[in-house]
């Protein structure tokens, strides 16, 4: 488990006209500094929403030294994902439901210099993907249906988190357990207690008056949840 809870603010909830400033707001020091910045790439095919793509990610990479965590909610990630790794994204996550050859894709992402992440939707079982996950650095458990921000947390997915946590703790998997969807002051402690390492938070950070303080507060709550 990560030494301390990792917080990854999601720019899906930020002001798209001020993305550079919005990322700078969570790029401070100490507990108020985000560990990763989570960027949701949606193609209006895999999910019913369209956000941004590689040109915007390249611009963001030039504007910050906070590691960029790209979550690709797109069809045909086998074709497109490596471009994000080559651009300099720290972590590139693809969906199990969309990847044609997840093991080969993980190897390609790592070869291109990024950490490789595999995401599963709330209704997708973890077990069929355990063998593939041996090749990944991150497991992103979706706690809402992917496609839109501001949805309510689905607590049933925490059973998948607990299973993944056990497999990591026993050495069967070596990866960061990440969660995305509805993470806020009301839900982060139960997610931490289940074994999450990295928490994606959108409106809980960017809906706050001071996003940096919100990052620090969420981290403190997650540490409490982890301590039980």
C-alpha atoms as a PDB file:
ATOM      1  CA  UNK A   1       0.000   0.000   0.000  1.00  0.00           C
ATOM      2  CA  UNK A   2       1.181   3.508  -0.774  1.00  0.00           C
ATOM      3  CA  UNK A   3       2.876   5.199   2.194  1.00  0.00           C
ATOM      4  CA  UNK A   4       0.125   7.797   2.308  1.00  0.00           C
ATOM      5  CA  UNK A   5      -3.199   8.139   0.479  1.00  0.00           C
ATOM      6  CA  UNK A   6      -2.737   9.501  -3.045  1.00  0.00           C
ATOM      7  CA  UNK A   7      -5.158  12.182  -4.238  1.00  0.00           C
ATOM      8  CA  UNK A   8      -5.763  12.690  -7.973  1.00  0.00           C
ATOM      9  CA  UNK A   9      -8.024  15.680  -8.696  1.00  0.00           C
ATOM     10  CA  UNK A  10     -10.095  15.181 -11.835  1.00  0.00           C
ATOM     11  CA  UNK A  11     -10.103  18.102 -14.241  1.00  0.00           C
ATOM     12  CA  UNK A  12     -13.459  16.879 -15.569  1.00  0.00           C
ATOM     13  CA  UNK A  13     -14.872  19.080 -12.778  1.00  0.00           C
ATOM     14  CA  UNK A  14     -12.496  21.987 -13.410  1.00  0.00           C
ATOM     15  CA  UNK A  15     -13.101  25.122 -15.471  1.00  0.00           C
ATOM     16  CA  UNK A  16     -12.052  24.061 -18.976  1.00  0.00           C
ATOM     17  CA  UNK A  17     -11.360  27.691 -19.916  1.00  0.00           C
ATOM     18  CA  UNK A  18      -8.727  27.879 -17.155  1.00  0.00           C
ATOM     19  CA  UNK A  19      -7.191  24.402 -17.070  1.00  0.00           C
ATOM     20  CA  UNK A  20      -3.635  25.610 -16.507  1.00  0.00           C
ATOM     21  CA  UNK A  21      -4.713  27.688 -13.508  1.00  0.00           C
ATOM     22  CA  UNK A  22      -6.937  24.912 -12.190  1.00  0.00           C
ATOM     23  CA  UNK A  23      -4.034  22.450 -12.204  1.00  0.00           C
ATOM     24  CA  UNK A  24      -1.763  25.060 -10.591  1.00  0.00           C
ATOM     25  CA  UNK A  25      -4.319  25.324  -7.761  1.00  0.00           C
ATOM     26  CA  UNK A  26      -3.528  21.717  -6.741  1.00  0.00           C
ATOM     27  CA  UNK A  27       0.215  21.877  -7.499  1.00  0.00           C
ATOM     28  CA  UNK A  28       1.259  23.542  -4.260  1.00  0.00           C
ATOM     29  CA  UNK A  29       3.356  22.040  -1.497  1.00  0.00           C
ATOM     30  CA  UNK A  30       2.966  19.498   1.285  1.00  0.00           C
ATOM     31  CA  UNK A  31      -0.377  17.852   1.911  1.00  0.00           C
ATOM     32  CA  UNK A  32      -2.148  20.312  -0.406  1.00  0.00           C
ATOM     33  CA  UNK A  33      -0.211  19.105  -3.453  1.00  0.00           C
ATOM     34  CA  UNK A  34      -1.995  16.593  -5.671  1.00  0.00           C
ATOM     35  CA  UNK A  35      -0.123  13.365  -6.304  1.00  0.00           C
ATOM     36  CA  UNK A  36      -1.541  12.974  -9.808  1.00  0.00           C
ATOM     37  CA  UNK A  37      -3.847  15.058 -12.009  1.00  0.00           C
ATOM     38  CA  UNK A  38      -6.565  12.830 -13.442  1.00  0.00           C
ATOM     39  CA  UNK A  39      -7.528  13.562 -17.057  1.00  0.00           C
ATOM     40  CA  UNK A  40     -10.637  11.900 -18.482  1.00  0.00           C
ATOM     41  CA  UNK A  41     -10.453  11.314 -22.228  1.00  0.00           C
ATOM     42  CA  UNK A  42     -13.869  10.430 -23.684  1.00  0.00           C
ATOM     43  CA  UNK A  43     -14.678   9.770 -27.324  1.00  0.00           C
ATOM     44  CA  UNK A  44     -18.513   9.797 -27.424  1.00  0.00           C
ATOM     45  CA  UNK A  45     -18.391   6.135 -28.507  1.00  0.00           C
ATOM     46  CA  UNK A  46     -17.205   4.048 -25.556  1.00  0.00           C
ATOM     47  CA  UNK A  47     -19.047   6.508 -23.310  1.00  0.00           C
ATOM     48  CA  UNK A  48     -21.852   8.936 -24.270  1.00  0.00           C
ATOM     49  CA  UNK A  49     -19.753  12.047 -23.719  1.00  0.00           C
ATOM     50  CA  UNK A  50     -16.948  13.890 -25.490  1.00  0.00           C
ATOM     51  CA  UNK A  51     -14.219  15.676 -23.540  1.00  0.00           C
ATOM     52  CA  UNK A  52     -10.671  16.214 -24.750  1.00  0.00           C
ATOM     53  CA  UNK A  53      -7.866  14.354 -26.462  1.00  0.00           C
ATOM     54  CA  UNK A  54      -4.150  14.148 -27.026  1.00  0.00           C
ATOM     55  CA  UNK A  55      -3.507  17.788 -28.112  1.00  0.00           C
ATOM     56  CA  UNK A  56      -4.952  19.111 -24.834  1.00  0.00           C
ATOM     57  CA  UNK A  57      -3.050  16.501 -22.811  1.00  0.00           C
ATOM     58  CA  UNK A  58       0.201  17.560 -24.524  1.00  0.00           C
ATOM     59  CA  UNK A  59      -0.518  21.180 -23.559  1.00  0.00           C
ATOM     60  CA  UNK A  60      -1.221  20.194 -19.948  1.00  0.00           C
ATOM     61  CA  UNK A  61       2.004  18.193 -19.762  1.00  0.00           C
ATOM     62  CA  UNK A  62       3.931  21.358 -20.676  1.00  0.00           C
ATOM     63  CA  UNK A  63       2.117  23.413 -18.047  1.00  0.00           C
ATOM     64  CA  UNK A  64       2.692  21.334 -14.905  1.00  0.00           C
ATOM     65  CA  UNK A  65       5.137  19.030 -13.176  1.00  0.00           C
ATOM     66  CA  UNK A  66       2.365  17.123 -11.386  1.00  0.00           C
ATOM     67  CA  UNK A  67       2.184  13.619 -12.903  1.00  0.00           C
ATOM     68  CA  UNK A  68      -0.675  13.303 -15.399  1.00  0.00           C
ATOM     69  CA  UNK A  69      -2.968  10.295 -14.965  1.00  0.00           C
ATOM     70  CA  UNK A  70      -4.829   9.713 -18.260  1.00  0.00           C
ATOM     71  CA  UNK A  71      -8.034   7.670 -18.094  1.00  0.00           C
ATOM     72  CA  UNK A  72      -8.993   6.679 -21.622  1.00  0.00           C
ATOM     73  CA  UNK A  73     -12.719   6.012 -21.904  1.00  0.00           C
ATOM     74  CA  UNK A  74     -12.396   5.303 -25.613  1.00  0.00           C
ATOM     75  CA  UNK A  75     -12.908   2.623 -28.216  1.00  0.00           C
ATOM     76  CA  UNK A  76      -9.819   0.961 -29.690  1.00  0.00           C
ATOM     77  CA  UNK A  77      -7.328   1.929 -26.949  1.00  0.00           C
ATOM     78  CA  UNK A  78      -4.892  -0.578 -28.518  1.00  0.00           C
ATOM     79  CA  UNK A  79      -4.502   1.959 -31.331  1.00  0.00           C
ATOM     80  CA  UNK A  80      -4.594   5.253 -29.417  1.00  0.00           C
ATOM     81  CA  UNK A  81      -3.282   4.746 -25.883  1.00  0.00           C
ATOM     82  CA  UNK A  82       0.444   4.565 -26.630  1.00  0.00           C
ATOM     83  CA  UNK A  83       0.367   8.133 -27.978  1.00  0.00           C
ATOM     84  CA  UNK A  84      -0.471   9.411 -24.491  1.00  0.00           C
ATOM     85  CA  UNK A  85       2.445   7.455 -23.023  1.00  0.00           C
ATOM     86  CA  UNK A  86       4.804   8.788 -25.693  1.00  0.00           C
ATOM     87  CA  UNK A  87       3.627  12.329 -24.941  1.00  0.00           C
ATOM     88  CA  UNK A  88       4.774  11.952 -21.349  1.00  0.00           C
ATOM     89  CA  UNK A  89       1.725  10.935 -19.318  1.00  0.00           C
ATOM     90  CA  UNK A  90       2.770   9.299 -16.048  1.00  0.00           C
ATOM     91  CA  UNK A  91      -0.007   6.717 -16.033  1.00  0.00           C
ATOM     92  CA  UNK A  92      -2.234   5.687 -18.956  1.00  0.00           C
ATOM     93  CA  UNK A  93      -5.344   3.696 -18.064  1.00  0.00           C
ATOM     94  CA  UNK A  94      -7.429   1.798 -20.613  1.00  0.00           C
ATOM     95  CA  UNK A  95     -10.721  -0.003 -20.128  1.00  0.00           C
ATOM     96  CA  UNK A  96     -10.773  -3.782 -19.902  1.00  0.00           C
ATOM     97  CA  UNK A  97     -14.084  -3.708 -21.752  1.00  0.00           C
ATOM     98  CA  UNK A  98     -12.511  -1.912 -24.736  1.00  0.00           C
ATOM     99  CA  UNK A  99      -8.999  -3.342 -25.047  1.00  0.00           C
ATOM    100  CA  UNK A 100      -8.550  -6.105 -27.609  1.00  0.00           C
ATOM    101  CA  UNK A 101      -5.266  -7.399 -26.169  1.00  0.00           C
ATOM    102  CA  UNK A 102      -4.759  -5.920 -22.706  1.00  0.00           C
ATOM    103  CA  UNK A 103      -1.505  -7.746 -22.001  1.00  0.00           C
ATOM    104  CA  UNK A 104       0.178  -6.576 -25.223  1.00  0.00           C
ATOM    105  CA  UNK A 105      -1.165  -3.072 -24.624  1.00  0.00           C
ATOM    106  CA  UNK A 106       0.285  -2.965 -21.097  1.00  0.00           C
ATOM    107  CA  UNK A 107       3.683  -3.927 -22.481  1.00  0.00           C
ATOM    108  CA  UNK A 108       3.444  -1.245 -25.180  1.00  0.00           C
ATOM    109  CA  UNK A 109       2.491   1.444 -22.643  1.00  0.00           C
ATOM    110  CA  UNK A 110       5.393   0.533 -20.391  1.00  0.00           C
ATOM    111  CA  UNK A 111       7.793   0.438 -23.342  1.00  0.00           C
ATOM    112  CA  UNK A 112       6.652   3.953 -24.227  1.00  0.00           C
ATOM    113  CA  UNK A 113       7.574   5.161 -20.738  1.00  0.00           C
ATOM    114  CA  UNK A 114       4.282   5.223 -18.840  1.00  0.00           C
ATOM    115  CA  UNK A 115       2.745   3.213 -16.069  1.00  0.00           C
ATOM    116  CA  UNK A 116      -0.019   0.973 -17.437  1.00  0.00           C
ATOM    117  CA  UNK A 117      -3.495   1.058 -15.903  1.00  0.00           C
ATOM    118  CA  UNK A 118      -6.531  -1.166 -16.422  1.00  0.00           C
ATOM    119  CA  UNK A 119     -10.009   0.090 -15.517  1.00  0.00           C
ATOM    120  CA  UNK A 120     -13.198  -1.862 -14.941  1.00  0.00           C
ATOM    121  CA  UNK A 121     -16.746  -0.527 -14.918  1.00  0.00           C
ATOM    122  CA  UNK A 122     -19.008  -1.042 -11.878  1.00  0.00           C
ATOM    123  CA  UNK A 123     -20.728  -4.021 -13.513  1.00  0.00           C
ATOM    124  CA  UNK A 124     -17.505  -5.709 -14.675  1.00  0.00           C
ATOM    125  CA  UNK A 125     -16.199  -8.567 -12.537  1.00  0.00           C
ATOM    126  CA  UNK A 126     -12.587  -8.437 -11.396  1.00  0.00           C
ATOM    127  CA  UNK A 127     -11.783 -12.145 -11.584  1.00  0.00           C
ATOM    128  CA  UNK A 128     -11.581 -12.545 -15.403  1.00  0.00           C
ATOM    129  CA  UNK A 129      -8.907  -9.854 -15.518  1.00  0.00           C
ATOM    130  CA  UNK A 130      -6.612 -11.070 -12.744  1.00  0.00           C
ATOM    131  CA  UNK A 131      -4.127 -12.715 -15.105  1.00  0.00           C
ATOM    132  CA  UNK A 132      -3.918  -9.618 -17.305  1.00  0.00           C
ATOM    133  CA  UNK A 133      -3.495  -7.409 -14.229  1.00  0.00           C
ATOM    134  CA  UNK A 134      -0.143  -9.064 -13.513  1.00  0.00           C
ATOM    135  CA  UNK A 135       1.160  -6.909 -16.372  1.00  0.00           C
ATOM    136  CA  UNK A 136      -0.316  -3.636 -15.056  1.00  0.00           C
ATOM    137  CA  UNK A 137       0.820  -0.984 -12.578  1.00  0.00           C
ATOM    138  CA  UNK A 138      -2.621   0.401 -11.725  1.00  0.00           C
ATOM    139  CA  UNK A 139      -6.124  -0.998 -11.284  1.00  0.00           C
ATOM    140  CA  UNK A 140      -8.779   1.707 -11.631  1.00  0.00           C
ATOM    141  CA  UNK A 141     -12.078   0.588 -10.104  1.00  0.00           C
ATOM    142  CA  UNK A 142     -14.955   2.717 -11.374  1.00  0.00           C
ATOM    143  CA  UNK A 143     -17.420   3.568  -8.608  1.00  0.00           C
ATOM    144  CA  UNK A 144     -19.827   5.256 -11.049  1.00  0.00           C
ATOM    145  CA  UNK A 145     -20.726   4.457 -14.647  1.00  0.00           C
ATOM    146  CA  UNK A 146     -18.027   6.139 -16.761  1.00  0.00           C
ATOM    147  CA  UNK A 147     -18.991   9.089 -18.891  1.00  0.00           C
ATOM    148  CA  UNK A 148     -20.116  11.945 -16.660  1.00  0.00           C
ATOM    149  CA  UNK A 149     -18.940  13.693 -13.515  1.00  0.00           C
ATOM    150  CA  UNK A 150     -21.085  14.356 -10.470  1.00  0.00           C
ATOM    151  CA  UNK A 151     -22.623  10.888 -10.138  1.00  0.00           C
ATOM    152  CA  UNK A 152     -23.333   9.095  -6.867  1.00  0.00           C
ATOM    153  CA  UNK A 153     -20.866   6.590  -5.448  1.00  0.00           C
ATOM    154  CA  UNK A 154     -21.741   2.878  -5.894  1.00  0.00           C
ATOM    155  CA  UNK A 155     -20.627   1.150  -2.671  1.00  0.00           C
ATOM    156  CA  UNK A 156     -20.961  -2.382  -4.081  1.00  0.00           C
ATOM    157  CA  UNK A 157     -17.710  -1.934  -6.027  1.00  0.00           C
ATOM    158  CA  UNK A 158     -15.732  -1.918  -2.781  1.00  0.00           C
ATOM    159  CA  UNK A 159     -15.839  -5.720  -2.758  1.00  0.00           C
ATOM    160  CA  UNK A 160     -13.638  -5.617  -5.867  1.00  0.00           C
ATOM    161  CA  UNK A 161     -11.316  -3.217  -4.067  1.00  0.00           C
ATOM    162  CA  UNK A 162     -11.042  -5.584  -1.095  1.00  0.00           C
ATOM    163  CA  UNK A 163     -10.217  -8.503  -3.391  1.00  0.00           C
ATOM    164  CA  UNK A 164      -7.558  -6.494  -5.208  1.00  0.00           C
ATOM    165  CA  UNK A 165      -6.106  -5.264  -1.909  1.00  0.00           C
ATOM    166  CA  UNK A 166      -5.745  -8.849  -0.655  1.00  0.00           C
ATOM    167  CA  UNK A 167      -4.017  -9.900  -3.880  1.00  0.00           C
ATOM    168  CA  UNK A 168      -1.594  -6.972  -3.668  1.00  0.00           C
ATOM    169  CA  UNK A 169      -0.887  -7.526   0.022  1.00  0.00           C
ATOM    170  CA  UNK A 170      -0.155 -11.221  -0.581  1.00  0.00           C
ATOM    171  CA  UNK A 171       2.127 -10.474  -3.541  1.00  0.00           C
ATOM    172  CA  UNK A 172      -0.081 -11.931  -6.275  1.00  0.00           C
ATOM    173  CA  UNK A 173      -0.433  -8.485  -7.877  1.00  0.00           C
ATOM    174  CA  UNK A 174       1.896  -5.483  -7.795  1.00  0.00           C
ATOM    175  CA  UNK A 175      -0.164  -2.415  -8.527  1.00  0.00           C
ATOM    176  CA  UNK A 176      -1.782   0.743  -7.196  1.00  0.00           C
ATOM    177  CA  UNK A 177      -5.497   0.376  -6.434  1.00  0.00           C
ATOM    178  CA  UNK A 178      -7.249   3.511  -7.672  1.00  0.00           C
ATOM    179  CA  UNK A 179     -10.931   4.467  -7.433  1.00  0.00           C
ATOM    180  CA  UNK A 180     -12.900   6.971  -9.510  1.00  0.00           C
ATOM    181  CA  UNK A 181     -16.458   8.196  -9.121  1.00  0.00           C
ATOM    182  CA  UNK A 182     -18.371   9.970  -6.390  1.00  0.00           C
ATOM    183  CA  UNK A 183     -15.357  10.297  -4.090  1.00  0.00           C
ATOM    184  CA  UNK A 184     -15.929  13.059  -1.550  1.00  0.00           C
ATOM    185  CA  UNK A 185     -15.988  13.738   2.208  1.00  0.00           C
ATOM    186  CA  UNK A 186     -18.885  11.285   2.643  1.00  0.00           C
ATOM    187  CA  UNK A 187     -17.355   8.348   0.737  1.00  0.00           C
ATOM    188  CA  UNK A 188     -13.567   8.548   0.899  1.00  0.00           C
ATOM    189  CA  UNK A 189     -13.165   6.916   4.311  1.00  0.00           C
ATOM    190  CA  UNK A 190     -15.077   3.765   3.350  1.00  0.00           C
ATOM    191  CA  UNK A 191     -13.064   3.519   0.131  1.00  0.00           C
ATOM    192  CA  UNK A 192      -9.831   3.893   2.107  1.00  0.00           C
ATOM    193  CA  UNK A 193     -10.913   1.281   4.611  1.00  0.00           C
ATOM    194  CA  UNK A 194     -11.540  -1.151   1.726  1.00  0.00           C
ATOM    195  CA  UNK A 195      -7.941  -0.716   0.569  1.00  0.00           C
ATOM    196  CA  UNK A 196      -7.770   2.039  -2.043  1.00  0.00           C
ATOM    197  CA  UNK A 197      -4.350   3.649  -2.593  1.00  0.00           C
ATOM    198  CA  UNK A 198      -5.304   6.502  -4.951  1.00  0.00           C
ATOM    199  CA  UNK A 199      -8.526   8.523  -4.897  1.00  0.00           C
ATOM    200  CA  UNK A 200      -9.814  10.414  -7.926  1.00  0.00           C
ATOM    201  CA  UNK A 201     -11.908  13.387  -6.811  1.00  0.00           C
ATOM    202  CA  UNK A 202     -13.585  15.873  -9.108  1.00  0.00           C
ATOM    203  CA  UNK A 203     -16.232  18.160  -7.673  1.00  0.00           C
ATOM    204  CA  UNK A 204     -14.966  17.492  -4.125  1.00  0.00           C
ATOM    205  CA  UNK A 205     -11.782  19.335  -5.133  1.00  0.00           C
ATOM    206  CA  UNK A 206     -12.840  21.751  -7.845  1.00  0.00           C
ATOM    207  CA  UNK A 207     -16.163  22.596  -6.244  1.00  0.00           C
ATOM    208  CA  UNK A 208     -14.324  23.798  -3.135  1.00  0.00           C
ATOM    209  CA  UNK A 209     -13.270  27.382  -2.535  1.00  0.00           C
ATOM    210  CA  UNK A 210      -9.634  26.324  -2.169  1.00  0.00           C
ATOM    211  CA  UNK A 211      -8.815  23.192  -4.211  1.00  0.00           C
ATOM    212  CA  UNK A 212      -5.449  22.724  -2.481  1.00  0.00           C
ATOM    213  CA  UNK A 213      -7.046  22.722   0.963  1.00  0.00           C
ATOM    214  CA  UNK A 214      -9.631  20.270  -0.352  1.00  0.00           C
ATOM    215  CA  UNK A 215      -6.838  17.910  -1.461  1.00  0.00           C
ATOM    216  CA  UNK A 216      -5.261  18.074   2.011  1.00  0.00           C
ATOM    217  CA  UNK A 217      -8.605  17.493   3.743  1.00  0.00           C
ATOM    218  CA  UNK A 218      -9.436  14.487   1.559  1.00  0.00           C
ATOM    219  CA  UNK A 219      -5.994  13.011   2.198  1.00  0.00           C
ATOM    220  CA  UNK A 220      -6.471  13.398   5.948  1.00  0.00           C
ATOM    221  CA  UNK A 221      -9.881  11.702   5.769  1.00  0.00           C
ATOM    222  CA  UNK A 222      -8.489   8.857   3.695  1.00  0.00           C
ATOM    223  CA  UNK A 223      -5.712   8.331   6.250  1.00  0.00           C
ATOM    224  CA  UNK A 224      -8.373   8.107   8.965  1.00  0.00           C
ATOM    225  CA  UNK A 225     -10.323   5.565   6.948  1.00  0.00           C
ATOM    226  CA  UNK A 226      -7.183   3.535   6.325  1.00  0.00           C
ATOM    227  CA  UNK A 227      -6.423   3.521  10.065  1.00  0.00           C
ATOM    228  CA  UNK A 228      -9.905   2.123  10.677  1.00  0.00           C
END
